[in-house]
C-alpha cells in the first residue's frame, strides 16, 4: 500500500529522523518510553513480557560488550518496534508542527499527475506537474483528521486534490475547474 501522504506528514513532524538500527530503536523504547519497565516495554511494542525481557537482556549484553550485532527479532516484531518508535518520536515537535500547520497553513511540495474536469474549450488530459504551493490550515486540518481516523491513501489524495483545486487551479478565481483528480502521486513533502 502506498503511503506517500502519511510519510510526508511524518517527515514534516520531525527535526531528526527516527533511529535506523533496530538496537537503537529498542533502546529508545526501553529508556525513553518504557522508562526501564519491562511490562511497559511489552505493552508499548505490542509483544509478550517474555519477549520484552529477552530484548532488555540483549541490550544489556550489547552494552557490556558480551555480544555484537542486532537483537534477534522476527520481522513482525521489528515492524511493531518501528511503529512504536514512530508514534513516540519527538512528541513536542509533532504537536508544534501540527498546531502551526493547522493555524498558519503549510507549503506543499508535490509531484504527480493531475487531471481535471474543466469548462468548454479546455483540455482535461492529465499532466505531470511539480508544484510548490502555499496551502491553508483547513487542508492541513483535514489531512491530519483523515490520518487520525485511519483514512486510506485514496481518501487523503482526494483531500489534497480538493485543496489544490481551490488554491492552485482556481487561483485568482480565473479558472473554472470543477474537480481535480490526482492520477498518480510521485512524492510529496510539507513544510510548515
PDB file of C-alpha atoms in Angstrom:
ATOM      1  CA  UNK A   1       0.000   0.000   0.000  1.00  0.00           C
ATOM      2  CA  UNK A   2       1.313   3.401  -0.913  1.00  0.00           C
ATOM      3  CA  UNK A   3       1.905   5.806   1.992  1.00  0.00           C
ATOM      4  CA  UNK A   4       3.330   8.951   0.376  1.00  0.00           C
ATOM      5  CA  UNK A   5       0.978  11.317   2.210  1.00  0.00           C
ATOM      6  CA  UNK A   6       1.436   9.690   5.633  1.00  0.00           C
ATOM      7  CA  UNK A   7       5.198   9.688   5.119  1.00  0.00           C
ATOM      8  CA  UNK A   8       5.145  13.353   4.042  1.00  0.00           C
ATOM      9  CA  UNK A   9       3.209  14.290   7.193  1.00  0.00           C
ATOM     10  CA  UNK A  10       5.653  12.281   9.311  1.00  0.00           C
ATOM     11  CA  UNK A  11       8.714  13.927   7.735  1.00  0.00           C
ATOM     12  CA  UNK A  12       7.233  17.357   8.474  1.00  0.00           C
ATOM     13  CA  UNK A  13       6.747  16.365  12.116  1.00  0.00           C
ATOM     14  CA  UNK A  14      10.402  15.516  12.777  1.00  0.00           C
ATOM     15  CA  UNK A  15      13.542  17.556  13.165  1.00  0.00           C
ATOM     16  CA  UNK A  16      15.616  14.366  13.313  1.00  0.00           C
ATOM     17  CA  UNK A  17      14.956  11.054  11.571  1.00  0.00           C
ATOM     18  CA  UNK A  18      13.937   8.074  13.677  1.00  0.00           C
ATOM     19  CA  UNK A  19      16.785   5.693  14.564  1.00  0.00           C
ATOM     20  CA  UNK A  20      17.768   3.370  11.731  1.00  0.00           C
ATOM     21  CA  UNK A  21      19.210   0.438  13.666  1.00  0.00           C
ATOM     22  CA  UNK A  22      16.949  -1.984  15.485  1.00  0.00           C
ATOM     23  CA  UNK A  23      19.119  -1.929  18.606  1.00  0.00           C
ATOM     24  CA  UNK A  24      18.839   1.857  18.835  1.00  0.00           C
ATOM     25  CA  UNK A  25      15.074   1.697  18.349  1.00  0.00           C
ATOM     26  CA  UNK A  26      14.649  -0.851  21.144  1.00  0.00           C
ATOM     27  CA  UNK A  27      16.986   1.169  23.386  1.00  0.00           C
ATOM     28  CA  UNK A  28      14.890   4.310  22.731  1.00  0.00           C
ATOM     29  CA  UNK A  29      11.679   2.481  23.625  1.00  0.00           C
ATOM     30  CA  UNK A  30      13.300   0.920  26.701  1.00  0.00           C
ATOM     31  CA  UNK A  31      14.836   4.100  28.101  1.00  0.00           C
ATOM     32  CA  UNK A  32      12.619   6.952  26.920  1.00  0.00           C
ATOM     33  CA  UNK A  33       9.168   5.434  26.520  1.00  0.00           C
ATOM     34  CA  UNK A  34       9.026   2.461  28.896  1.00  0.00           C
ATOM     35  CA  UNK A  35      11.322   4.121  31.469  1.00  0.00           C
ATOM     36  CA  UNK A  36      13.180   0.816  32.096  1.00  0.00           C
ATOM     37  CA  UNK A  37       9.938  -1.069  32.832  1.00  0.00           C
ATOM     38  CA  UNK A  38       9.722  -4.429  31.049  1.00  0.00           C
ATOM     39  CA  UNK A  39       5.928  -4.672  31.279  1.00  0.00           C
ATOM     40  CA  UNK A  40       5.544  -1.206  29.827  1.00  0.00           C
ATOM     41  CA  UNK A  41       8.002  -2.018  27.014  1.00  0.00           C
ATOM     42  CA  UNK A  42       5.939  -5.099  26.179  1.00  0.00           C
ATOM     43  CA  UNK A  43       2.751  -3.029  26.158  1.00  0.00           C
ATOM     44  CA  UNK A  44       4.222  -0.227  24.017  1.00  0.00           C
ATOM     45  CA  UNK A  45       5.725  -2.646  21.481  1.00  0.00           C
ATOM     46  CA  UNK A  46       2.712  -4.984  21.441  1.00  0.00           C
ATOM     47  CA  UNK A  47       4.703  -8.093  22.395  1.00  0.00           C
ATOM     48  CA  UNK A  48       4.736 -10.511  25.316  1.00  0.00           C
ATOM     49  CA  UNK A  49       6.530  -9.647  28.539  1.00  0.00           C
ATOM     50  CA  UNK A  50       8.915 -12.563  27.937  1.00  0.00           C
ATOM     51  CA  UNK A  51       9.862 -11.146  24.521  1.00  0.00           C
ATOM     52  CA  UNK A  52      10.486  -7.717  26.080  1.00  0.00           C
ATOM     53  CA  UNK A  53      12.670  -9.397  28.728  1.00  0.00           C
ATOM     54  CA  UNK A  54      14.743 -11.068  26.010  1.00  0.00           C
ATOM     55  CA  UNK A  55      15.224  -7.694  24.318  1.00  0.00           C
ATOM     56  CA  UNK A  56      16.327  -5.981  27.527  1.00  0.00           C
ATOM     57  CA  UNK A  57      18.785  -8.791  28.316  1.00  0.00           C
ATOM     58  CA  UNK A  58      20.154  -8.474  24.766  1.00  0.00           C
ATOM     59  CA  UNK A  59      20.531  -4.702  25.255  1.00  0.00           C
ATOM     60  CA  UNK A  60      22.436  -5.303  28.479  1.00  0.00           C
ATOM     61  CA  UNK A  61      24.692  -7.882  26.812  1.00  0.00           C
ATOM     62  CA  UNK A  62      25.376  -5.430  23.973  1.00  0.00           C
ATOM     63  CA  UNK A  63      26.204  -2.635  26.421  1.00  0.00           C
ATOM     64  CA  UNK A  64      28.620  -4.887  28.290  1.00  0.00           C
ATOM     65  CA  UNK A  65      30.253  -5.966  25.031  1.00  0.00           C
ATOM     66  CA  UNK A  66      29.373  -9.628  25.531  1.00  0.00           C
ATOM     67  CA  UNK A  67      27.664  -9.854  22.136  1.00  0.00           C
ATOM     68  CA  UNK A  68      27.620  -7.859  18.931  1.00  0.00           C
ATOM     69  CA  UNK A  69      25.132  -7.406  16.110  1.00  0.00           C
ATOM     70  CA  UNK A  70      21.405  -6.849  16.053  1.00  0.00           C
ATOM     71  CA  UNK A  71      18.940  -8.008  18.692  1.00  0.00           C
ATOM     72  CA  UNK A  72      17.369 -11.238  17.389  1.00  0.00           C
ATOM     73  CA  UNK A  73      13.824 -10.414  16.324  1.00  0.00           C
ATOM     74  CA  UNK A  74      11.145 -11.542  13.887  1.00  0.00           C
ATOM     75  CA  UNK A  75      10.176  -9.231  11.024  1.00  0.00           C
ATOM     76  CA  UNK A  76       6.723  -8.795  12.585  1.00  0.00           C
ATOM     77  CA  UNK A  77       8.228  -7.666  15.892  1.00  0.00           C
ATOM     78  CA  UNK A  78      10.697  -5.381  14.104  1.00  0.00           C
ATOM     79  CA  UNK A  79       7.715  -3.741  12.376  1.00  0.00           C
ATOM     80  CA  UNK A  80       5.977  -3.340  15.759  1.00  0.00           C
ATOM     81  CA  UNK A  81       9.101  -1.713  17.195  1.00  0.00           C
ATOM     82  CA  UNK A  82       9.318   0.690  14.236  1.00  0.00           C
ATOM     83  CA  UNK A  83       5.650   1.622  14.596  1.00  0.00           C
ATOM     84  CA  UNK A  84       6.065   2.258  18.338  1.00  0.00           C
ATOM     85  CA  UNK A  85       9.159   4.405  17.768  1.00  0.00           C
ATOM     86  CA  UNK A  86       7.398   6.453  15.068  1.00  0.00           C
ATOM     87  CA  UNK A  87       4.481   7.071  17.422  1.00  0.00           C
ATOM     88  CA  UNK A  88       6.706   8.174  20.315  1.00  0.00           C
ATOM     89  CA  UNK A  89       9.445  10.041  18.425  1.00  0.00           C
ATOM     90  CA  UNK A  90       9.679  13.784  19.189  1.00  0.00           C
ATOM     91  CA  UNK A  91       6.172  14.297  20.621  1.00  0.00           C
ATOM     92  CA  UNK A  92       6.564  18.026  21.338  1.00  0.00           C
ATOM     93  CA  UNK A  93       7.865  18.686  17.821  1.00  0.00           C
ATOM     94  CA  UNK A  94       4.858  16.791  16.380  1.00  0.00           C
ATOM     95  CA  UNK A  95       2.441  18.882  18.443  1.00  0.00           C
ATOM     96  CA  UNK A  96       4.099  22.157  17.449  1.00  0.00           C
ATOM     97  CA  UNK A  97       4.254  21.320  13.741  1.00  0.00           C
ATOM     98  CA  UNK A  98       0.640  20.145  13.677  1.00  0.00           C
ATOM     99  CA  UNK A  99      -0.570  23.241  15.545  1.00  0.00           C
ATOM    100  CA  UNK A 100       1.392  25.570  13.241  1.00  0.00           C
ATOM    101  CA  UNK A 101       0.195  23.793  10.077  1.00  0.00           C
ATOM    102  CA  UNK A 102      -3.455  23.975  11.141  1.00  0.00           C
ATOM    103  CA  UNK A 103      -3.169  27.582  12.329  1.00  0.00           C
ATOM    104  CA  UNK A 104      -0.924  29.117   9.670  1.00  0.00           C
ATOM    105  CA  UNK A 105      -1.098  26.700   6.757  1.00  0.00           C
ATOM    106  CA  UNK A 106       1.827  24.948   5.088  1.00  0.00           C
ATOM    107  CA  UNK A 107       3.803  24.805   1.874  1.00  0.00           C
ATOM    108  CA  UNK A 108       3.038  21.738  -0.199  1.00  0.00           C
ATOM    109  CA  UNK A 109       5.780  20.360  -2.424  1.00  0.00           C
ATOM    110  CA  UNK A 110       4.240  17.729  -4.672  1.00  0.00           C
ATOM    111  CA  UNK A 111       5.000  15.835  -7.841  1.00  0.00           C
ATOM    112  CA  UNK A 112       2.247  13.921  -9.564  1.00  0.00           C
ATOM    113  CA  UNK A 113      -0.066  13.598 -12.498  1.00  0.00           C
ATOM    114  CA  UNK A 114      -3.162  15.772 -12.271  1.00  0.00           C
ATOM    115  CA  UNK A 115      -6.293  15.664 -14.371  1.00  0.00           C
ATOM    116  CA  UNK A 116      -9.425  17.758 -14.014  1.00  0.00           C
ATOM    117  CA  UNK A 117     -12.914  18.436 -15.264  1.00  0.00           C
ATOM    118  CA  UNK A 118     -12.876  21.802 -16.954  1.00  0.00           C
ATOM    119  CA  UNK A 119     -15.094  24.102 -18.909  1.00  0.00           C
ATOM    120  CA  UNK A 120     -15.534  24.093 -22.676  1.00  0.00           C
ATOM    121  CA  UNK A 121     -12.546  24.711 -24.945  1.00  0.00           C
ATOM    122  CA  UNK A 122     -10.077  23.356 -22.395  1.00  0.00           C
ATOM    123  CA  UNK A 123      -8.249  20.074 -22.012  1.00  0.00           C
ATOM    124  CA  UNK A 124      -8.736  17.627 -19.190  1.00  0.00           C
ATOM    125  CA  UNK A 125      -5.750  15.434 -20.149  1.00  0.00           C
ATOM    126  CA  UNK A 126      -3.740  14.551 -17.047  1.00  0.00           C
ATOM    127  CA  UNK A 127      -0.378  16.262 -16.906  1.00  0.00           C
ATOM    128  CA  UNK A 128       2.735  15.695 -14.840  1.00  0.00           C
ATOM    129  CA  UNK A 129       3.195  18.665 -12.518  1.00  0.00           C
ATOM    130  CA  UNK A 130       5.725  19.701  -9.926  1.00  0.00           C
ATOM    131  CA  UNK A 131       4.075  22.180  -7.568  1.00  0.00           C
ATOM    132  CA  UNK A 132       5.236  24.268  -4.628  1.00  0.00           C
ATOM    133  CA  UNK A 133       2.155  25.987  -3.273  1.00  0.00           C
ATOM    134  CA  UNK A 134       1.067  27.554  -0.022  1.00  0.00           C
ATOM    135  CA  UNK A 135      -1.990  25.746   1.361  1.00  0.00           C
ATOM    136  CA  UNK A 136      -4.318  26.986   4.118  1.00  0.00           C
ATOM    137  CA  UNK A 137      -4.634  25.431   7.556  1.00  0.00           C
ATOM    138  CA  UNK A 138      -8.018  23.932   6.670  1.00  0.00           C
ATOM    139  CA  UNK A 139      -6.301  21.486   4.286  1.00  0.00           C
ATOM    140  CA  UNK A 140      -3.776  20.532   6.990  1.00  0.00           C
ATOM    141  CA  UNK A 141      -6.604  20.042   9.456  1.00  0.00           C
ATOM    142  CA  UNK A 142      -8.451  17.777   7.008  1.00  0.00           C
ATOM    143  CA  UNK A 143      -5.286  15.743   6.291  1.00  0.00           C
ATOM    144  CA  UNK A 144      -4.488  15.260   9.980  1.00  0.00           C
ATOM    145  CA  UNK A 145      -8.099  14.346  10.768  1.00  0.00           C
ATOM    146  CA  UNK A 146      -8.076  11.797   7.940  1.00  0.00           C
ATOM    147  CA  UNK A 147      -4.793  10.290   9.134  1.00  0.00           C
ATOM    148  CA  UNK A 148      -6.072  10.130  12.731  1.00  0.00           C
ATOM    149  CA  UNK A 149      -9.141   8.153  11.684  1.00  0.00           C
ATOM    150  CA  UNK A 150      -7.036   5.794   9.540  1.00  0.00           C
ATOM    151  CA  UNK A 151      -8.075   7.070   6.119  1.00  0.00           C
ATOM    152  CA  UNK A 152      -6.718   5.338   3.052  1.00  0.00           C
ATOM    153  CA  UNK A 153      -4.189   6.892   0.696  1.00  0.00           C
ATOM    154  CA  UNK A 154      -7.009   7.442  -1.840  1.00  0.00           C
ATOM    155  CA  UNK A 155      -9.075   9.411   0.698  1.00  0.00           C
ATOM    156  CA  UNK A 156      -6.061  11.551   1.587  1.00  0.00           C
ATOM    157  CA  UNK A 157      -5.319  12.121  -2.115  1.00  0.00           C
ATOM    158  CA  UNK A 158      -8.878  13.365  -2.564  1.00  0.00           C
ATOM    159  CA  UNK A 159      -8.385  15.895   0.244  1.00  0.00           C
ATOM    160  CA  UNK A 160      -5.173  17.099  -1.411  1.00  0.00           C
ATOM    161  CA  UNK A 161      -6.848  17.244  -4.831  1.00  0.00           C
ATOM    162  CA  UNK A 162      -9.697  19.360  -3.442  1.00  0.00           C
ATOM    163  CA  UNK A 163      -7.203  21.686  -1.774  1.00  0.00           C
ATOM    164  CA  UNK A 164      -5.224  22.010  -4.986  1.00  0.00           C
ATOM    165  CA  UNK A 165      -8.425  22.687  -6.936  1.00  0.00           C
ATOM    166  CA  UNK A 166      -9.317  25.551  -4.610  1.00  0.00           C
ATOM    167  CA  UNK A 167      -5.861  27.041  -4.137  1.00  0.00           C
ATOM    168  CA  UNK A 168      -3.973  26.309  -7.351  1.00  0.00           C
ATOM    169  CA  UNK A 169      -6.303  25.551 -10.237  1.00  0.00           C
ATOM    170  CA  UNK A 170      -8.729  28.294  -9.182  1.00  0.00           C
ATOM    171  CA  UNK A 171      -6.038  30.749  -8.144  1.00  0.00           C
ATOM    172  CA  UNK A 172      -7.358  34.275  -8.530  1.00  0.00           C
ATOM    173  CA  UNK A 173     -10.795  32.871  -9.382  1.00  0.00           C
ATOM    174  CA  UNK A 174      -9.924  32.794 -13.070  1.00  0.00           C
ATOM    175  CA  UNK A 175     -10.112  29.085 -13.769  1.00  0.00           C
ATOM    176  CA  UNK A 176     -13.340  27.141 -13.909  1.00  0.00           C
ATOM    177  CA  UNK A 177     -12.071  23.760 -12.708  1.00  0.00           C
ATOM    178  CA  UNK A 178     -14.847  21.704 -11.170  1.00  0.00           C
ATOM    179  CA  UNK A 179     -12.949  18.613  -9.989  1.00  0.00           C
ATOM    180  CA  UNK A 180      -9.259  17.783  -9.729  1.00  0.00           C
ATOM    181  CA  UNK A 181      -8.063  14.196  -9.865  1.00  0.00           C
ATOM    182  CA  UNK A 182      -4.675  13.162  -8.549  1.00  0.00           C
ATOM    183  CA  UNK A 183      -3.972  10.348 -11.027  1.00  0.00           C
ATOM    184  CA  UNK A 184      -0.593   9.454  -9.579  1.00  0.00           C
ATOM    185  CA  UNK A 185       1.480  10.789  -6.733  1.00  0.00           C
ATOM    186  CA  UNK A 186       5.240  10.503  -7.154  1.00  0.00           C
ATOM    187  CA  UNK A 187       6.176  12.216  -3.888  1.00  0.00           C
ATOM    188  CA  UNK A 188       5.087  14.983  -1.553  1.00  0.00           C
ATOM    189  CA  UNK A 189       6.502  16.934   1.350  1.00  0.00           C
ATOM    190  CA  UNK A 190       5.056  19.533   3.663  1.00  0.00           C
ATOM    191  CA  UNK A 191       6.896  22.491   5.085  1.00  0.00           C
ATOM    192  CA  UNK A 192       5.477  24.448   7.973  1.00  0.00           C
TER     193      UNK A 192
END
